[in-house]
Coordinates of C-alpha atoms and ligand atoms in Angstrom, one line a residue:
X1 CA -67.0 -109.3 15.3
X2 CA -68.2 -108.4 18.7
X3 CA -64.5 -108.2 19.7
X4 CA -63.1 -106.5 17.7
X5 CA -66.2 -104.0 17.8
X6 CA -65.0 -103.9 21.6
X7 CA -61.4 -103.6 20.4
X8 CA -62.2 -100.4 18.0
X9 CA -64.5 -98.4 20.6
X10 CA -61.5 -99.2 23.0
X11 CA -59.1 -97.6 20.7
X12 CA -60.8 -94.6 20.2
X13 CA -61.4 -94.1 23.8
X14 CA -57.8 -94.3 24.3
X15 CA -57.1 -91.6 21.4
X16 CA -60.0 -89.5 23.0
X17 CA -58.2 -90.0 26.1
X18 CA -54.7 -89.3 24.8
X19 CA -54.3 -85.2 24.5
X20 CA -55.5 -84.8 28.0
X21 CA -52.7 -87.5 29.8
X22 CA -50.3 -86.6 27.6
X23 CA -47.7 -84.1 28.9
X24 CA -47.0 -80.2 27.2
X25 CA -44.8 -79.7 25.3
X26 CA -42.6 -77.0 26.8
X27 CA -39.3 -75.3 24.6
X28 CA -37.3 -73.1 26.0
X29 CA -34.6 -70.8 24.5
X30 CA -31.9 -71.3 27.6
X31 CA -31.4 -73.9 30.4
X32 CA -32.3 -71.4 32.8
X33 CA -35.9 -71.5 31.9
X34 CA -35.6 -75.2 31.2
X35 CA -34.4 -75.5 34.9
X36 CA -37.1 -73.3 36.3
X37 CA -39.4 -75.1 34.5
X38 CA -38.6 -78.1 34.9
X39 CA -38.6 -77.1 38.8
X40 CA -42.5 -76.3 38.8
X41 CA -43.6 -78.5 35.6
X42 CA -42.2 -81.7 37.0
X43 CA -43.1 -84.5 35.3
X44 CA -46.4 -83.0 33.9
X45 CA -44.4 -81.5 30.9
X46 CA -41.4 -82.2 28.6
X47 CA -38.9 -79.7 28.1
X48 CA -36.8 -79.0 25.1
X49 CA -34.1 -76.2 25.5
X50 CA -32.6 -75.0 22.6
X51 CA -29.6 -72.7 23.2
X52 CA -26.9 -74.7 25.4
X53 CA -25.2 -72.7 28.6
X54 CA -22.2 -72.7 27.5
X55 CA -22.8 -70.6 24.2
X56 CA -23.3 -66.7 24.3
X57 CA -27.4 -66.7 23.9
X58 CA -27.1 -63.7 21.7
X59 CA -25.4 -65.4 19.4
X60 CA -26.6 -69.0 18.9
X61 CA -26.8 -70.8 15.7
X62 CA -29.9 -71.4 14.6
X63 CA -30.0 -75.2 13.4
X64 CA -32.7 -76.7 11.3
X65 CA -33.9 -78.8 13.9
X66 CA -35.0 -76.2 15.8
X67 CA -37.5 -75.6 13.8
X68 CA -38.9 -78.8 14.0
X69 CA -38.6 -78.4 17.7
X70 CA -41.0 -75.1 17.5
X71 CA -43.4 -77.2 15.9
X72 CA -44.4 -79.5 18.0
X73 CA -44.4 -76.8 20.9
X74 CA -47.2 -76.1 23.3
X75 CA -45.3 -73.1 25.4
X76 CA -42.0 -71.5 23.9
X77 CA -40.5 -69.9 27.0
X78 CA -38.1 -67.1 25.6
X79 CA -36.0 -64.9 28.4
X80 CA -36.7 -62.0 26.4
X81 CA -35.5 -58.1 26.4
X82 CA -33.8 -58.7 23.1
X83 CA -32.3 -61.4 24.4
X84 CA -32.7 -64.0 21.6
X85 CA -33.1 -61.4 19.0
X86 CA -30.3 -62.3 16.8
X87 CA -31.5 -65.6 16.1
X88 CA -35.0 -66.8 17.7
X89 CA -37.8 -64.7 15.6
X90 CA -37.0 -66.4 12.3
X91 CA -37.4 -69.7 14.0
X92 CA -40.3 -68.9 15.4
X93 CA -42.0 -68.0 12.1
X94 CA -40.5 -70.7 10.2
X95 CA -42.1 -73.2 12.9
X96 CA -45.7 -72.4 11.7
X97 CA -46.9 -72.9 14.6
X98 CA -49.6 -70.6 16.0
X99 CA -49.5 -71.9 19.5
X100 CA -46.1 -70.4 20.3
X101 CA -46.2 -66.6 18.0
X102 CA -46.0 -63.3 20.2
X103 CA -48.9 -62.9 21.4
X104 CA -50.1 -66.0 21.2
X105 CA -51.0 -68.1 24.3
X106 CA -48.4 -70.4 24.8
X107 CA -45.9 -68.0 24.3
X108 CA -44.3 -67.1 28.0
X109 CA -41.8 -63.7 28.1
X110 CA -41.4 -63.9 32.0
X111 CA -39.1 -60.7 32.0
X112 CA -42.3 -58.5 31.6
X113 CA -42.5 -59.3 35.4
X114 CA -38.6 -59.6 36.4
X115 CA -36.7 -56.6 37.9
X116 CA -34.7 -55.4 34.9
X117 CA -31.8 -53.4 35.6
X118 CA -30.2 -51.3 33.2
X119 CA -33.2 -49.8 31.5
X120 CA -32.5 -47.4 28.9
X121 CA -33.1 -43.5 29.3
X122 CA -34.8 -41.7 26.3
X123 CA -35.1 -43.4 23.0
X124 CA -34.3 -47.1 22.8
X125 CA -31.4 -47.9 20.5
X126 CA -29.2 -50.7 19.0
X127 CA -26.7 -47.7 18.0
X128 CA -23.0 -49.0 17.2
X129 CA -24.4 -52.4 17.6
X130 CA -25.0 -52.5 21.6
X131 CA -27.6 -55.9 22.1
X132 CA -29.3 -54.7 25.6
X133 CA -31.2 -51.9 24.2
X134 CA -34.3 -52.9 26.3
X135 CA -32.2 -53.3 29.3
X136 CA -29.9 -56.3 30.9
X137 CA -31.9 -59.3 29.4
X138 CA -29.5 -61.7 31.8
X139 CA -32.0 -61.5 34.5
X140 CA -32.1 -64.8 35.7
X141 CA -28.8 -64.4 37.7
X142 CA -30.6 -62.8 40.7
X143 CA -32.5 -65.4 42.6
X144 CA -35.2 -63.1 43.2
X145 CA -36.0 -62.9 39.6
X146 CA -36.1 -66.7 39.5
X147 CA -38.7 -66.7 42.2
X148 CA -40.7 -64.2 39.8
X149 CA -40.0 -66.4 36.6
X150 CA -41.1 -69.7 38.5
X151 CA -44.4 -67.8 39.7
X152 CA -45.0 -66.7 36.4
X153 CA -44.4 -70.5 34.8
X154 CA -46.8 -71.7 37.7
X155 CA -49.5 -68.8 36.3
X156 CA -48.9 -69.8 32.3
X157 CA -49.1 -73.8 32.8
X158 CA -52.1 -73.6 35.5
X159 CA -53.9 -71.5 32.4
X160 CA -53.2 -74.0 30.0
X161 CA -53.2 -77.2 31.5
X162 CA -56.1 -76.4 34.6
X163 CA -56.6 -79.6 35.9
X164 CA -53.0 -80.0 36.9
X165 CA -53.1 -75.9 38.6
X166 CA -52.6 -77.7 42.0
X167 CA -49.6 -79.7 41.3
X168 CA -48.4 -76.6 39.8
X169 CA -48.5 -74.5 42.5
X170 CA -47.7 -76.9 45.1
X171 CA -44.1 -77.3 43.2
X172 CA -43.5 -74.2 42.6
X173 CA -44.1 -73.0 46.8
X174 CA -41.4 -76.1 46.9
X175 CA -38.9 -74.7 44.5
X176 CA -39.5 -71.1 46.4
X177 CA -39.1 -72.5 49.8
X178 CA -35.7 -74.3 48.7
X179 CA -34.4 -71.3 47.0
X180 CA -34.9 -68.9 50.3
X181 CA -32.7 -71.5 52.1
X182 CA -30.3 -71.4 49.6
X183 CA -30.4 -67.6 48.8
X184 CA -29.4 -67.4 53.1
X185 CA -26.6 -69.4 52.4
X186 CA -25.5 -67.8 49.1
X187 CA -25.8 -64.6 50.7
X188 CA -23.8 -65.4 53.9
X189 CA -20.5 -66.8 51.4
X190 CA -20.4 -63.6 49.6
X191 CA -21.4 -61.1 52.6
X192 CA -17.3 -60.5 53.7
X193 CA -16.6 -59.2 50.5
X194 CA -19.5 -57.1 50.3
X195 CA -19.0 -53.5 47.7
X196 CA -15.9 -55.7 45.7
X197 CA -14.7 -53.9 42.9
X198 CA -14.9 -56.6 39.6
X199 CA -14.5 -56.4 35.9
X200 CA -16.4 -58.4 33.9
X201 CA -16.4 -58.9 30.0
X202 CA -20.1 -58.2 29.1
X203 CA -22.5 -57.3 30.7
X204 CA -24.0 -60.0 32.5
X205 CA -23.6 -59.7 35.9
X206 CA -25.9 -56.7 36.9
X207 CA -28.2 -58.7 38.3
X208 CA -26.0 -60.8 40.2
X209 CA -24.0 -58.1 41.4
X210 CA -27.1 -56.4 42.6
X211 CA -27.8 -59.5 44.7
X212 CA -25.0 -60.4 46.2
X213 CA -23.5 -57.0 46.6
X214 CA -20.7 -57.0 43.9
X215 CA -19.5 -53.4 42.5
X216 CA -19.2 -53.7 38.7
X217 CA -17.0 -50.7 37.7
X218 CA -16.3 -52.0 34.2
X219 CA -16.6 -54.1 31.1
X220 CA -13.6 -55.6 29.1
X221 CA -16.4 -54.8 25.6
X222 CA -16.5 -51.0 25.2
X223 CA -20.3 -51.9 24.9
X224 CA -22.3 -55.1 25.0
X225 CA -22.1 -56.9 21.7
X226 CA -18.9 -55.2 20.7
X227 CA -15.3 -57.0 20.7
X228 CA -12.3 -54.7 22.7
X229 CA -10.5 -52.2 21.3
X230 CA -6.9 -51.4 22.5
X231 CA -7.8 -47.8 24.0
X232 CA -10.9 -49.2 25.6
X233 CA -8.6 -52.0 26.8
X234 CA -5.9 -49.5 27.8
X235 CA -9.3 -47.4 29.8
X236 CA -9.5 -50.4 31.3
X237 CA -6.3 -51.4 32.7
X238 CA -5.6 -47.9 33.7
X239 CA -9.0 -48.0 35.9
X240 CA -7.9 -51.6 37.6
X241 CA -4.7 -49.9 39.1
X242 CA -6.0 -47.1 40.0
X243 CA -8.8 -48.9 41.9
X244 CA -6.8 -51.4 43.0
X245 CA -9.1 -54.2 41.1
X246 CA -7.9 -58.1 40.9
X247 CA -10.8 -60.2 39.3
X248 CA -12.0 -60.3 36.0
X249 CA -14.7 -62.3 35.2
X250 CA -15.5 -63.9 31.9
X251 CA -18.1 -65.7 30.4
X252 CA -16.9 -69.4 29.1
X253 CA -17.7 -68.3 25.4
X254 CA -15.4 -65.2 25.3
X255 CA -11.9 -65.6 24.0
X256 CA -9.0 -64.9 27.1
X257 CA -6.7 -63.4 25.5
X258 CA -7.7 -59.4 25.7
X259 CA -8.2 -60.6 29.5
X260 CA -5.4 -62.5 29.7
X261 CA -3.4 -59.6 28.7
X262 CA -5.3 -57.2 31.0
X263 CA -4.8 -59.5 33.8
X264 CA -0.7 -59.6 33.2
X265 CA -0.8 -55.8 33.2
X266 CA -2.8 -55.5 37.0
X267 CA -1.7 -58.5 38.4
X268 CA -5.7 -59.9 38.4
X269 CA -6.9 -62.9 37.6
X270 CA -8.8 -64.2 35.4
X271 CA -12.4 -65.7 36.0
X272 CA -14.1 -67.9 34.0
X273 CA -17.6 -68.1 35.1
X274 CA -20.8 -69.8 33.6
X275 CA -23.4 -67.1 33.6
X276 CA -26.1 -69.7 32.7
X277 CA -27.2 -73.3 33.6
X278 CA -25.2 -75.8 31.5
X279 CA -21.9 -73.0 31.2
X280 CA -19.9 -76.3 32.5
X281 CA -21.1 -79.9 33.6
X282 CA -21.2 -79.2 37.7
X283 CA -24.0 -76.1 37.2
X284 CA -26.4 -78.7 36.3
X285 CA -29.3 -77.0 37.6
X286 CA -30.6 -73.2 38.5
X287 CA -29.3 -74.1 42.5
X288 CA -26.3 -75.6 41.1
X289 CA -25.2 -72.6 39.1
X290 CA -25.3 -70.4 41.7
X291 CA -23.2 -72.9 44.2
X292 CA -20.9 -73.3 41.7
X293 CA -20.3 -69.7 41.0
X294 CA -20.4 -68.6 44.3
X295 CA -17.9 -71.1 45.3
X296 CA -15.7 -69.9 42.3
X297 CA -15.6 -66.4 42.8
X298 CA -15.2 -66.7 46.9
X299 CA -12.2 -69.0 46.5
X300 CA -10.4 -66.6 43.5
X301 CA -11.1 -63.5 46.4
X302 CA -9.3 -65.3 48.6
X303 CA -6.3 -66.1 46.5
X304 CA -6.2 -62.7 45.0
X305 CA -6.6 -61.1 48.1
X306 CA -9.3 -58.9 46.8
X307 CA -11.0 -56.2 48.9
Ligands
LIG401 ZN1 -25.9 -59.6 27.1

């Protein structure tokens, strides 16, 4: 009797116990913010991403287990700006989960602190369909605004989970400290071809371009969201020979062929690059993406001969 008296106040010392050792629960909409995350949370938290890289996070489908994932959620970290509008909100109310709603504490939109390019003048607008009407919601592509995402992860998981703040913080001056030395070294591949004249098919790249001194001068979608149409194609075309332009580059989840086509008519080539952690199995990781595109784009300038 005595022992099992011992065994039961045992038990529920362990179950008092258990909330506070156990790690939180962290979903994330893209493996971007799983990366990051998983950069400052270490092995203090779990993290669940839902969208993979290599589909176009506007458009993901929303499967039934994602709900389930929401659930059990402690912090939904969402990139924001619209980004996930298509097919995150209903998700998120379906969940019933109050933890993770708008609002609500362990819900993390780390763009309200990023540099967001692309803002809109006057009133904001999804006219003919464009899906950046709060600006360019593919933020994460400058390293500077993963510095500013990580900082703001460090902030959200120190609130919540207090007694780890230290080990928080001390990861995330680790991730910051590795990312400067990378950023010099990113920074120094893509310096020669600084001001390069690029296509790309949507509009992810503004961010990227910004940091690592690409000129964007235009879009194979007439606007973002919206598939090619043969005179915007033609625009396009007509714009590459006049400017002399010989890279396109294009997400992994676009079709080539309106590329491909372009591409025969300027003698460019065609560039398929992941725009997000996951877009193919070597950018495994936030550092790894940006090796990995780097190293793409600076060997197709080379055999192109782009200037
Ligand atoms: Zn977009």
């Amino acid at each position: 009797m005595k022992r099992l008296a011992i065994f039961v106040f045992g038990l529920a010392a362990a179950m008092r116990a258990a909330p506070a050792q156990a790690a939180l629960n962290v979903v994330t909409t893209t493996q971007d913010m799983a990366s990051i995350a998983q950069e400052v949370g270490g092995d203090k938290i779990k993290i669940t991403p839902l969208a993979k890289g290599y589909q176009d996070p506007h458009f993901v489908e929303a499967k039934p287990s994602f709900v389930l994932i929401l659930n059990k959620a402690n912090l939904l970290i969402v990139v924001g700006r619209d980004l996930e509008i298509g097919w995150l909100p209903p998700l998120i109310t379906q969940s019933r989960n109050a933890r993770i709603q708008p609002g609500a504490e362990g819900y993390l939109d780390p763009s309200t602190s990023a540099k967001i390019l692309e803002m809109p003048t006057g009133a904001i607008t999804r006219a003919e369909g464009d899906v950046h009407p709060l600006g360019n919601p593919h933020y994460w592509l400058d390293p500077e605004n993963g510095r500013r995402i990580a900082k703001a992860i460090q902030a959200k998981l120190a609130q919540m989970d207090p007694a780890n703040a230290p080990y928080y913080a001390q990861r995330e001056a680790d991730f910051e400290a590795r990312l400067t030395a990378a950023q010099q070294r990113w920074k120094a591949q893509m310096a020669p071809y600084k001001g390069l004249k690029v296509i790309t098919y949507h509009r992810s790249w503004a961010n990227f371009a910004d940091a690592f001194g690409l000129n964007v001068v235009g879009y194979v979608e007439p606007k973002p969201g919206i598939p090619p149409t043969p005179q915007h194609t033609l625009d396009v075309i007509n714009a590459m020979k006049a400017q002399n332009i010989k890279i396109i580059i294009v997400e992994p989840y676009f079709d080539t062929k309106t590329p491909n086509s372009i591409a025969s008519n300027t003698g460019a080539k065609v560039l398929v690059m992941p725009p997000s952690v996951g877009g193919v199995p070597p950018a495994s990781d936030y550092f790894k993406l940006f090796d990995y595109d780097i190293n793409l784009l600076v060997e197709a300038i080379k055999a192109t001969g782009a200037k």
